[in-house]
mmCIF file of C-alpha atoms (C1' of nucleotides) in Angstrom:
data_model
loop_
_atom_site.group_PDB
_atom_site.id
_atom_site.type_symbol
_atom_site.label_atom_id
_atom_site.label_comp_id
_atom_site.label_asym_id
_atom_site.label_seq_id
_atom_site.Cartn_x
_atom_site.Cartn_y
_atom_site.Cartn_z
ATOM 1 C CA MET A 176 81.853 123.998 109.446
ATOM 2 C CA GLY A 177 80.231 120.653 109.160
ATOM 3 C CA ARG A 178 77.493 119.691 106.842
ATOM 4 C CA SER A 179 74.279 117.849 106.852
ATOM 5 C CA PRO A 180 74.542 114.347 105.476
ATOM 6 C CA CYS A 181 73.572 114.033 101.862
ATOM 7 C CA CYS A 182 71.763 110.836 102.692
ATOM 8 C CA ASP A 183 70.748 109.373 105.981
ATOM 9 C CA ASP A 184 68.634 106.623 107.379
ATOM 10 C CA VAL A 185 65.442 108.652 107.377
ATOM 11 C CA SER A 186 65.744 109.878 103.810
ATOM 12 C CA GLY A 187 64.475 106.619 102.374
ATOM 13 C CA LEU A 188 67.294 106.506 99.849
ATOM 14 C CA LYS A 189 68.569 103.120 98.833
ATOM 15 C CA LYS A 190 71.877 101.802 100.093
ATOM 16 C CA GLY A 191 73.866 98.696 99.382
ATOM 17 C CA PRO A 192 74.857 96.943 96.182
ATOM 18 C CA TRP A 193 73.893 98.484 92.904
ATOM 19 C CA THR A 194 71.633 96.644 90.502
ATOM 20 C CA PRO A 195 72.322 96.454 86.757
ATOM 21 C CA GLU A 196 69.276 98.652 86.216
ATOM 22 C CA GLU A 197 70.678 101.353 88.476
ATOM 23 C CA ASP A 198 74.035 101.131 86.755
ATOM 24 C CA GLU A 199 72.330 101.586 83.412
ATOM 25 C CA LEU A 200 70.384 104.626 84.639
ATOM 26 C CA LEU A 201 73.518 106.263 86.004
ATOM 27 C CA THR A 202 75.668 105.475 82.999
ATOM 28 C CA SER A 203 73.181 106.600 80.416
ATOM 29 C CA TYR A 204 72.474 109.811 82.282
ATOM 30 C CA ILE A 205 76.149 110.749 82.530
ATOM 31 C CA GLU A 206 76.759 109.799 78.915
ATOM 32 C CA LYS A 207 73.923 112.073 77.879
ATOM 33 C CA HIS A 208 74.449 115.017 80.257
ATOM 34 C CA GLY A 209 78.039 114.722 81.415
ATOM 35 C CA LEU A 210 79.277 115.156 84.933
ATOM 36 C CA GLY A 211 77.710 117.931 86.964
ATOM 37 C CA SER A 212 76.296 118.279 90.415
ATOM 38 C CA TRP A 213 76.314 114.910 92.110
ATOM 39 C CA ARG A 214 73.699 116.094 94.533
ATOM 40 C CA ALA A 215 71.270 116.907 91.770
ATOM 41 C CA LEU A 216 72.104 113.913 89.629
ATOM 42 C CA PRO A 217 70.156 111.097 91.331
ATOM 43 C CA LYS A 218 66.796 112.827 91.009
ATOM 44 C CA ALA A 219 67.465 113.895 87.449
ATOM 45 C CA ALA A 220 68.586 110.371 86.542
ATOM 46 C CA GLY A 221 65.676 108.712 88.280
ATOM 47 C CA LEU A 222 67.788 107.057 90.929
ATOM 48 C CA ASN A 223 66.744 106.592 94.532
ATOM 49 C CA ARG A 224 70.305 107.078 95.709
ATOM 50 C CA CYS A 225 72.268 109.879 97.281
ATOM 51 C CA GLY A 226 74.717 111.824 95.166
ATOM 52 C CA LYS A 227 77.636 110.514 97.071
ATOM 53 C CA SER A 228 76.697 106.926 96.378
ATOM 54 C CA CYS A 229 76.348 107.761 92.681
ATOM 55 C CA ARG A 230 79.721 109.438 92.556
ATOM 56 C CA LEU A 231 81.366 106.472 94.236
ATOM 57 C CA ARG A 232 79.697 103.999 91.911
ATOM 58 C CA TRP A 233 80.755 105.993 88.885
ATOM 59 C CA THR A 234 84.350 106.717 89.883
ATOM 60 C CA ASN A 235 85.099 103.271 91.249
ATOM 61 C CA TYR A 236 83.181 101.030 88.910
ATOM 62 C CA LEU A 237 81.254 102.471 85.994
ATOM 63 C CA ARG A 238 83.735 104.980 84.623
ATOM 64 C CA PRO A 239 84.628 103.822 81.099
ATOM 65 C CA ASP A 240 88.382 104.269 81.482
ATOM 66 C CA ILE A 241 88.663 101.910 84.412
ATOM 67 C CA LYS A 242 91.133 99.122 83.905
ATOM 68 C CA ARG A 243 89.852 95.687 84.790
ATOM 69 C CA GLY A 244 91.669 92.541 85.726
ATOM 70 C CA ARG A 245 94.538 91.567 87.915
ATOM 71 C CA PHE A 246 97.316 93.942 88.759
ATOM 72 C CA THR A 247 100.433 93.298 86.737
ATOM 73 C CA GLU A 248 103.834 92.854 88.331
ATOM 74 C CA GLU A 249 104.794 96.262 87.014
ATOM 75 C CA GLU A 250 101.765 97.802 88.692
ATOM 76 C CA GLU A 251 102.527 95.993 91.927
ATOM 77 C CA ASP A 252 106.066 97.240 91.842
ATOM 78 C CA MET A 253 104.899 100.750 91.137
ATOM 79 C CA ILE A 254 102.417 100.693 94.012
ATOM 80 C CA ILE A 255 105.030 99.457 96.452
ATOM 81 C CA LYS A 256 107.509 102.085 95.408
ATOM 82 C CA LEU A 257 104.961 104.867 95.454
ATOM 83 C CA HIS A 258 103.672 103.726 98.816
ATOM 84 C CA SER A 259 107.178 103.829 100.232
ATOM 85 C CA VAL A 260 107.246 107.519 99.358
ATOM 86 C CA LEU A 261 103.643 108.636 99.676
ATOM 87 C CA GLY A 262 102.265 106.348 102.343
ATOM 88 C CA ASN A 263 98.502 105.743 102.362
ATOM 89 C CA LYS A 264 97.813 108.508 99.879
ATOM 90 C CA TRP A 265 95.767 106.227 97.672
ATOM 91 C CA SER A 266 94.421 108.875 95.388
ATOM 92 C CA ARG A 267 97.905 110.198 94.708
ATOM 93 C CA ILE A 268 99.158 106.691 94.081
ATOM 94 C CA ALA A 269 96.213 106.065 91.778
ATOM 95 C CA ALA A 270 97.120 109.177 89.820
ATOM 96 C CA HIS A 271 100.251 107.361 88.678
ATOM 97 C CA LEU A 272 98.382 104.225 87.607
ATOM 98 C CA PRO A 273 96.063 104.964 84.709
ATOM 99 C CA GLY A 274 92.759 103.156 84.911
ATOM 100 C CA ARG A 275 93.156 102.106 88.524
ATOM 101 C CA THR A 276 91.071 103.674 91.249
ATOM 102 C CA ASP A 277 92.240 104.661 94.686
ATOM 103 C CA ASN A 278 89.733 102.265 96.198
ATOM 104 C CA GLU A 279 90.994 99.388 94.109
ATOM 105 C CA ILE A 280 94.599 100.125 94.970
ATOM 106 C CA LYS A 281 93.744 100.475 98.626
ATOM 107 C CA ASN A 282 91.960 97.150 98.638
ATOM 108 C CA TYR A 283 94.765 95.478 96.745
ATOM 109 C CA TRP A 284 97.293 96.865 99.151
ATOM 110 C CA ASN A 285 95.395 95.676 102.193
ATOM 111 C CA THR A 286 94.643 92.220 100.851
ATOM 112 C CA HIS A 287 97.794 91.394 98.878
ATOM 113 C CA LEU A 288 100.727 93.729 98.944
ATOM 114 C CA ARG A 289 100.707 94.388 102.647
ATOM 115 C CA LYS A 290 100.855 90.677 103.379
ATOM 116 C CA LYS A 291 103.457 90.183 100.722
ATOM 117 C CA LEU A 292 105.762 92.710 102.333
ATOM 118 C CA LEU A 293 105.170 91.255 105.771
ATOM 119 C CA GLN A 294 106.123 87.841 104.475
ATOM 120 C CA MET A 295 109.281 89.360 103.088
ATOM 121 C CA GLY A 296 110.078 90.678 106.533
ATOM 122 C CA ILE A 297 109.388 94.251 105.552
ATOM 123 C CA ASP A 298 107.303 96.641 107.547
ATOM 124 C CA PRO A 299 104.558 97.763 105.139
ATOM 125 C CA VAL A 300 104.360 101.130 106.851
ATOM 126 C CA THR A 301 108.011 102.090 106.959
ATOM 127 C CA HIS A 302 109.210 99.820 104.151
ATOM 128 C CA LYS A 303 112.135 98.936 106.312
ATOM 129 C CA PRO A 304 112.992 95.562 107.831
ATOM 130 C CA ARG A 305 110.525 94.562 110.478
ATOM 131 C CA THR A 306 111.584 95.019 114.048
ATOM 132 C CA ASP A 307 108.333 93.936 115.599
ATOM 133 C CA LEU A 308 109.012 90.265 115.365
ATOM 134 C CA ASN A 309 110.006 87.981 118.134
ATOM 135 C CA ILE A 310 112.216 86.344 115.608
ATOM 136 C CA LEU A 311 114.479 89.334 115.759
ATOM 137 C CA ALA A 312 115.138 88.665 119.392
ATOM 138 C CA ASN A 313 115.407 84.980 118.724
ATOM 139 C CA LEU A 314 117.857 85.484 115.954
ATOM 140 C CA SER A 315 119.994 87.828 117.962
ATOM 141 C CA GLN A 316 120.313 84.959 120.401
ATOM 142 C CA LEU A 317 121.141 82.610 117.618
ATOM 143 C CA PHE A 318 124.057 84.659 116.443
ATOM 144 C CA THR A 319 126.179 84.588 119.501
ATOM 145 C CA THR A 320 129.404 85.639 117.879
ATOM 146 C CA THR A 321 130.855 88.929 118.984
ATOM 147 C CA PRO A 322 133.715 91.105 117.756
ATOM 148 C CA GLN A 323 135.740 89.942 120.721
ATOM 149 C CA ASN A 324 135.560 86.277 120.027
ATOM 150 C CA LEU A 325 135.585 86.492 116.279
ATOM 151 C CA GLY A 326 138.931 86.399 114.698
ATOM 152 C CA PRO A 327 139.379 88.411 111.539
ATOM 153 C CA ILE A 328 139.519 85.353 109.364
ATOM 154 C CA MET A 329 136.543 83.565 110.861
ATOM 155 C CA ASN A 330 133.434 83.211 108.878
ATOM 156 C CA PRO A 331 130.547 84.070 111.173
ATOM 157 C CA TRP A 332 128.282 82.019 108.939
ATOM 158 C CA ASP A 333 130.129 78.814 109.362
ATOM 159 C CA ILE A 334 127.462 76.730 111.048
ATOM 160 C CA ASN A 335 129.962 74.160 112.202
ATOM 161 C CA ASN A 336 132.218 76.623 113.948
ATOM 162 C CA SER A 337 131.271 80.058 115.090
ATOM 163 C CA LEU A 338 127.553 80.076 114.742
ATOM 164 C CA ARG A 339 125.883 78.624 117.778
ATOM 165 C CA LEU A 340 122.385 77.762 116.873
ATOM 166 C CA GLN A 341 119.480 76.749 118.958
ATOM 167 C CA PRO A 342 118.113 73.386 117.943
ATOM 168 C CA ASN A 343 115.573 74.815 115.588
ATOM 169 C CA VAL A 344 115.412 72.836 112.411
ATOM 170 C CA ALA A 345 113.528 75.469 110.466
ATOM 171 C CA GLU A 346 116.027 78.148 111.262
ATOM 172 C CA LEU A 347 118.849 75.814 110.450
ATOM 173 C CA ALA A 348 117.303 75.098 107.110
ATOM 174 C CA LYS A 349 117.065 78.772 106.334
ATOM 175 C CA LEU A 350 120.616 79.350 107.326
ATOM 176 C CA GLN A 351 121.707 76.433 105.216
ATOM 177 C CA VAL A 352 120.084 78.112 102.265
ATOM 178 C CA LEU A 353 121.964 81.266 103.083
ATOM 179 C CA GLN A 354 125.182 79.319 103.220
ATOM 180 C CA ASN A 355 124.440 78.026 99.767
ATOM 181 C CA ILE A 356 123.971 81.534 98.516
ATOM 182 C CA PHE A 357 127.306 82.543 99.892
ATOM 183 C CA GLN A 358 128.936 79.608 98.249
ATOM 184 C CA ILE A 359 127.446 80.660 94.956
ATOM 185 C CA LEU A 360 128.684 84.171 95.535
ATOM 186 C CA ASN A 361 132.114 82.929 96.389
ATOM 187 C CA THR A 362 132.501 80.509 93.547
ATOM 188 C CA SER A 363 131.254 83.010 91.007
ATOM 189 C CA ASN A 364 133.329 85.757 92.459
ATOM 190 C CA ASN A 365 135.379 87.732 90.022
ATOM 191 C CA ASN A 366 138.876 88.006 91.379
ATOM 192 C CA ASN A 367 139.811 90.787 89.030
ATOM 193 C CA ASN A 368 138.499 93.449 91.303
ATOM 194 C CA ASN A 369 140.852 95.986 92.767
ATOM 195 C CA ASN A 370 139.184 96.801 96.025
ATOM 196 C CA SER A 371 141.098 96.294 99.223
ATOM 197 C CA LEU A 372 138.684 93.863 100.781
ATOM 198 C CA PRO A 373 140.594 91.034 102.377
ATOM 199 C CA ASN A 374 140.100 87.712 100.651
ATOM 200 C CA ASN A 375 138.411 86.207 103.634
ATOM 201 C CA MET A 376 135.802 88.949 103.587
ATOM 202 C CA VAL A 377 134.314 87.533 100.478
ATOM 203 C CA GLN A 378 133.142 84.645 102.553
ATOM 204 C CA THR A 379 131.230 86.869 104.912
ATOM 205 C CA THR A 380 128.863 88.282 102.389
ATOM 206 C CA MET A 381 126.052 88.120 104.856
ATOM 207 C CA PRO A 382 124.986 91.746 104.548
ATOM 208 C CA LEU A 383 123.390 90.894 101.273
ATOM 209 C CA ASN A 384 120.348 92.481 102.744
ATOM 210 C CA LEU A 385 122.015 95.836 102.486
ATOM 211 C CA GLY A 386 121.103 95.793 98.897
ATOM 212 C CA MET A 387 117.830 94.005 99.139
ATOM 213 C CA ILE A 388 115.772 95.575 101.833
ATOM 214 C CA PRO A 389 116.655 99.233 101.605
ATOM 215 C CA ASN A 390 116.048 99.122 97.904
ATOM 216 C CA MET A 391 112.419 98.798 98.735
ATOM 217 C CA ASN A 392 112.774 102.479 99.375
ATOM 218 C CA ALA A 393 115.459 103.213 96.907
ATOM 219 C CA LEU A 394 114.076 104.908 93.890
ATOM 220 C CA GLY A 395 117.485 105.267 92.422
ATOM 221 C CA ASN A 396 118.443 108.802 91.803
ATOM 222 C CA ILE A 397 115.337 110.402 93.185
ATOM 223 C CA ASN A 398 116.493 113.922 92.614
ATOM 224 C CA GLY A 399 115.040 113.535 89.198
ATOM 225 C CA ASN A 400 117.806 114.047 86.715
ATOM 226 C CA ASN A 401 118.327 111.622 83.901
ATOM 227 C CA SER A 402 121.533 110.097 85.095
ATOM 228 C CA CYS A 403 119.962 107.290 87.021
ATOM 229 C CA SER A 404 122.578 104.620 87.244
ATOM 230 C CA THR A 405 123.248 101.520 89.209
ATOM 231 C CA SER A 406 125.785 103.167 91.435
ATOM 232 C CA GLN A 407 123.449 105.992 92.254
ATOM 233 C CA GLY A 408 120.759 103.531 93.042
ATOM 234 C CA TYR A 409 123.044 101.910 95.536
ATOM 235 C CA ASN A 410 124.764 104.882 96.962
ATOM 236 C CA HIS A 411 122.503 105.720 99.805
ATOM 237 C CA VAL A 412 121.668 102.174 100.695
ATOM 238 C CA PRO A 413 124.528 101.615 103.110
ATOM 239 C CA TYR A 414 123.485 104.642 105.077
ATOM 240 C CA ASP A 415 120.072 103.130 105.447
ATOM 241 C CA VAL A 416 121.598 100.299 107.355
ATOM 242 C CA LEU A 417 124.447 102.025 109.120
ATOM 243 C CA ASN A 418 122.211 104.726 110.408
ATOM 244 C CA PRO A 419 118.640 104.531 109.213
ATOM 245 C CA SER A 420 117.823 107.952 110.587
ATOM 246 C CA HIS A 421 120.012 109.506 107.944
ATOM 247 C CA VAL A 422 118.040 108.422 104.999
ATOM 248 C CA THR A 423 114.391 108.683 104.387
ATOM 249 C CA SER A 424 112.547 107.820 101.270
ATOM 250 C CA GLU A 425 112.346 111.506 100.505
ATOM 251 C CA LYS A 426 116.008 112.320 100.772
ATOM 252 C CA TYR A 427 118.886 111.477 98.578
ATOM 253 C CA ASP A 428 122.497 112.252 99.200
ATOM 254 C CA SER A 429 123.867 112.992 95.783
ATOM 255 C CA THR A 430 127.372 113.771 96.953
ATOM 256 C CA LEU A 431 128.316 110.173 97.546
ATOM 257 C CA GLU A 432 129.704 108.633 94.432
ATOM 258 C CA SER A 433 131.054 105.590 96.152
ATOM 259 C CA PHE A 434 130.639 103.716 99.331
ATOM 260 C CA PRO A 435 131.871 105.908 102.155
ATOM 261 C CA SER A 436 134.925 105.171 104.182
ATOM 262 C CA LEU A 437 134.594 104.959 107.914
ATOM 263 C CA ASP A 438 136.038 108.473 108.149
ATOM 264 C CA THR A 439 133.455 109.786 105.782
ATOM 265 C CA TYR A 440 130.765 108.072 107.738
ATOM 266 C CA ASN A 441 132.001 109.564 110.991
ATOM 267 C CA ASN A 442 132.268 112.994 109.447
ATOM 268 C CA TYR A 443 128.791 112.578 108.188
ATOM 269 C CA ASN A 444 127.656 111.786 111.687
ATOM 270 C CA ASN A 445 129.525 114.695 113.197
ATOM 271 C CA ASP A 446 128.520 117.356 110.778
ATOM 272 C CA LYS A 447 125.414 116.542 108.830
ATOM 273 C CA SER A 448 124.891 120.212 108.109
ATOM 274 C CA SER A 449 127.886 120.231 105.806
ATOM 275 C CA LEU A 450 126.022 117.880 103.543
ATOM 276 C CA SER A 451 122.609 119.382 103.943
ATOM 277 C CA SER A 452 122.878 121.426 100.775
ATOM 278 C CA SER A 453 123.232 118.253 98.807
ATOM 279 C CA TYR A 454 119.864 116.969 99.896
ATOM 280 C CA GLU A 455 117.071 117.433 97.512
ATOM 281 C CA THR A 456 113.437 117.064 98.205
ATOM 282 C CA LEU A 457 111.624 114.488 96.192
ATOM 283 C CA ASP A 458 109.681 115.911 93.319
ATOM 284 C CA GLU A 459 106.604 113.756 93.144
ATOM 285 C CA ASN A 460 105.858 114.833 89.603
ATOM 286 C CA LYS A 461 109.021 113.145 88.494
ATOM 287 C CA LEU A 462 108.165 109.848 90.116
ATOM 288 C CA PRO A 463 106.647 108.054 87.130
ATOM 289 C CA SER A 464 109.625 108.638 84.883
ATOM 290 C CA LEU A 465 112.023 107.777 87.660
ATOM 291 C CA ILE A 466 110.306 104.559 88.484
ATOM 292 C CA GLU A 467 110.022 103.691 84.856
ATOM 293 C CA SER A 468 113.685 104.332 84.291
ATOM 294 C CA ASN A 469 114.568 102.202 87.259
ATOM 295 C CA THR A 470 112.229 99.464 86.201
ATOM 296 C CA ASN A 471 113.097 99.355 82.553
ATOM 297 C CA SER A 472 116.732 100.252 82.622
ATOM 298 C CA THR A 473 119.007 97.457 81.537
ATOM 299 C CA ASN A 474 121.804 98.994 83.494
ATOM 300 C CA GLY A 475 121.347 98.034 87.086
ATOM 301 C CA SER A 476 117.617 97.600 87.135
ATOM 302 C CA SER A 477 118.249 94.090 88.372
ATOM 303 C CA ALA A 478 118.832 95.615 91.771
ATOM 304 C CA TYR A 479 115.102 95.940 91.997
ATOM 305 C CA THR A 480 114.259 92.488 90.809
ATOM 306 C CA PRO A 481 113.918 90.942 94.249
ATOM 307 C CA VAL A 482 111.213 93.397 95.072
ATOM 308 C CA ASN A 483 109.053 92.051 92.317
ATOM 309 C CA GLY A 484 108.958 88.468 93.271
ATOM 310 C CA ASP A 485 110.826 85.568 94.591
ATOM 311 C CA PHE A 486 114.001 86.542 96.331
ATOM 312 C CA PHE A 487 116.031 83.661 95.042
ATOM 313 C CA GLU A 488 114.928 84.242 91.487
ATOM 314 C CA GLY A 489 116.056 87.805 91.854
ATOM 315 C CA LEU A 490 119.337 86.815 93.352
ATOM 316 C CA GLU A 491 119.948 84.265 90.666
ATOM 317 C CA LYS A 492 119.282 86.850 88.025
ATOM 318 C CA LEU A 493 121.614 89.254 89.707
ATOM 319 C CA LEU A 494 124.387 86.730 89.649
ATOM 320 C CA ASP A 495 123.715 85.586 86.128
ATOM 321 C CA ASP A 496 123.233 88.801 84.311
ATOM 322 C CA GLY A 497 125.918 91.038 82.965
ATOM 323 C CA ASN A 498 125.785 93.382 85.900
ATOM 324 C CA SER A 499 126.568 90.879 88.587
ATOM 325 C CA ASP A 500 130.028 92.312 89.102
ATOM 326 C CA LEU A 501 128.437 95.546 90.153
ATOM 327 C CA TRP A 502 126.269 93.664 92.540
ATOM 328 C CA LYS A 503 129.149 91.718 94.027
ATOM 329 C CA GLU A 504 131.098 94.902 94.314
ATOM 330 C CA PHE A 505 128.342 96.418 96.327
ATOM 331 C CA ILE A 506 128.141 93.440 98.620
ATOM 332 C CA LYS A 507 131.828 93.489 99.253
ATOM 333 C CA THR A 508 132.049 97.181 99.937
ATOM 334 C CA SER A 509 129.116 96.861 102.268
ATOM 335 C CA VAL A 510 130.844 94.100 104.131
ATOM 336 C CA ARG A 511 133.971 96.178 104.316
ATOM 337 C CA ALA A 512 132.107 99.036 105.922
ATOM 338 C CA LEU A 513 130.484 96.749 108.428
ATOM 339 C CA TRP A 514 133.832 95.202 109.098
ATOM 340 C CA ASN A 515 135.211 98.616 109.873
ATOM 341 C CA LEU A 516 132.388 99.302 112.237
ATOM 342 C CA GLY A 517 132.754 96.053 114.084
ATOM 343 C CA LEU A 518 131.360 92.681 113.408
ATOM 344 C CA SER A 519 128.522 93.084 115.842
ATOM 345 C CA ASN A 520 126.852 95.069 113.119
ATOM 346 C CA VAL A 521 127.174 92.131 110.840
ATOM 347 C CA SER A 522 125.051 90.120 113.206
ATOM 348 C CA THR A 523 122.423 92.814 113.163
ATOM 349 C CA ALA A 524 122.443 92.861 109.425
ATOM 350 C CA ALA A 525 122.347 89.116 109.411
ATOM 351 C CA ALA A 526 119.290 89.100 111.586
ATOM 352 C CA ARG A 527 117.570 91.507 109.289
ATOM 353 C CA PHE A 528 118.476 89.396 106.356
ATOM 354 C CA ALA A 529 117.176 86.261 107.957
ATOM 355 C CA ILE A 530 113.911 87.976 108.693
ATOM 356 C CA ALA A 531 113.619 88.939 105.101
ATOM 357 C CA MET A 532 114.077 85.326 104.180
ATOM 358 C CA CYS A 533 111.244 84.072 106.336
ATOM 359 C "C1'" DA B 292 77.364 67.694 100.940
ATOM 360 C "C1'" DA B 293 77.474 70.739 104.695
ATOM 361 C "C1'" DG B 294 79.704 73.694 107.874
ATOM 362 C "C1'" DT B 295 83.091 77.071 108.997
ATOM 363 C "C1'" DG B 296 86.571 80.434 108.775
ATOM 364 C "C1'" DA B 297 89.419 83.266 105.707
ATOM 365 C "C1'" DA B 298 89.929 86.227 101.946
ATOM 366 C "C1'" DG B 299 88.387 89.584 98.654
ATOM 367 C "C1'" DC B 300 86.150 93.580 97.503
ATOM 368 C "C1'" DA B 301 82.222 96.882 96.757
ATOM 369 C "C1'" DA B 302 80.200 100.175 99.287
ATOM 370 C "C1'" DC B 303 79.545 103.082 103.214
ATOM 371 C "C1'" DC B 304 80.983 106.389 106.879
ATOM 372 C "C1'" DG B 305 82.884 110.349 108.771
ATOM 373 C "C1'" DC B 306 86.018 113.867 108.294
ATOM 374 C "C1'" DC B 307 88.300 117.633 105.799
ATOM 375 C "C1'" DG B 308 89.119 121.575 102.865
ATOM 376 C "C1'" DA B 309 87.632 124.471 99.140
ATOM 377 C "C1'" DA B 310 84.070 126.948 97.106
ATOM 378 C "C1'" DC B 311 80.033 129.302 97.534
ATOM 379 C "C1'" DC B 312 76.479 132.350 99.421
ATOM 380 C "C1'" DG C 85 83.397 136.619 108.320
ATOM 381 C "C1'" DG C 86 80.807 132.832 109.120
ATOM 382 C "C1'" DG C 87 77.765 129.228 107.877
ATOM 383 C "C1'" DT C 88 76.601 125.852 104.291
ATOM 384 C "C1'" DT C 89 77.355 122.848 100.473
ATOM 385 C "C1'" DC C 90 79.944 119.811 97.908
ATOM 386 C "C1'" DG C 91 83.523 116.786 96.323
ATOM 387 C "C1'" DG C 92 87.115 114.016 97.741
ATOM 388 C "C1'" DC C 93 89.763 111.120 100.740
ATOM 389 C "C1'" DG C 94 91.142 107.314 103.885
ATOM 390 C "C1'" DG C 95 89.369 104.015 107.084
ATOM 391 C "C1'" DT C 96 86.126 100.578 107.897
ATOM 392 C "C1'" DT C 97 82.255 97.455 107.306
ATOM 393 C "C1'" DG C 98 79.791 93.671 105.887
ATOM 394 C "C1'" DC C 99 78.371 90.763 102.101
ATOM 395 C "C1'" DT C 100 79.986 87.292 98.853
ATOM 396 C "C1'" DT C 101 83.076 83.922 97.388
ATOM 397 C "C1'" DC C 102 86.610 80.690 98.195
ATOM 398 C "C1'" DA C 103 89.162 77.077 100.540
ATOM 399 C "C1'" DC C 104 89.393 73.721 103.658
ATOM 400 C "C1'" DT C 105 87.744 70.068 106.714
#
DNA sequence: AAGTGAAGCAACCGCCGAACC
DNA sequence: GGGTTCGGCGGTTGCTTCACT
């Protein structure tokens, strides 16, 4: 095992930035002779560089098919989604982005996307809501309501009543914004739905984050068939929140056609093996088409909009477009499930949501 | 205009696994 | 079978540019 370095300090080979002359030597040599042994190339091309340096310069910069310029929103979205599945496998991510190099994607991730996710309150490693923030503890103190002291018709997001806030103006401002969102949701609510959610539950649409954060991981129907639909994109999201250990970015429970009842959830907890056959391992080869279908689909693709950019823009689009009823339906069923589990979970979800808003 | 720190990014480093001898 | 070579990968460095004071 092991190898001797192809270039070291005593070899006298040049290091550091490449000059235009060196680029020209390397490019013209490869154009004339093609790619061969990198070790032999520098001498043959008249370069005082090691083969490794030449290979890096060619693959990351000089290669003619390299795409230049800023990453598009579509590329950003693709990188985030791929990263949620593949992790720091930059070369594998790059394989899905024609013209982009692993080095470029890695740099872009470290300088832009990673920070972007952090600002959204998302852990860039796990792609789940951050739990490493003091704000989580702070927020849990902010939301002092409990299932015991919350009546069934109380709105836990009523700042004037049940929500006891610390005198933090910034947090208040954020919560006020959230209140506004809920008002929008309420006033635009379609009353023609048939679900059994109590009327007052509409006002506690706090677990909006159920649909926002986990969808960072949600690739829709990741088992790879062509029936990627809005409902399938949502299906596993509640599990992410109710019990994150159930769902990973590589698993998809295809048996759930609708939001589970509490009984279903408990059964799921008690006997996961009964559902194990329904799990399918992610087929990475199918990722591009899946992501494309989720990105381009006009049926439910809006669920992914918040990932691309401003949260409020995404939310506004969700509420304005033709699929908003689906979205509201999801919110309400999510609330119902949390309601069944006890309102303490709502506070947890609320905290996560607030983090995402920071 | 000059100084300073942050951000961006090209390039390097060290390790690994496959292929080769 | 074991050592060597090579290409490739992910992590890291350090130079350059940018933004701010």
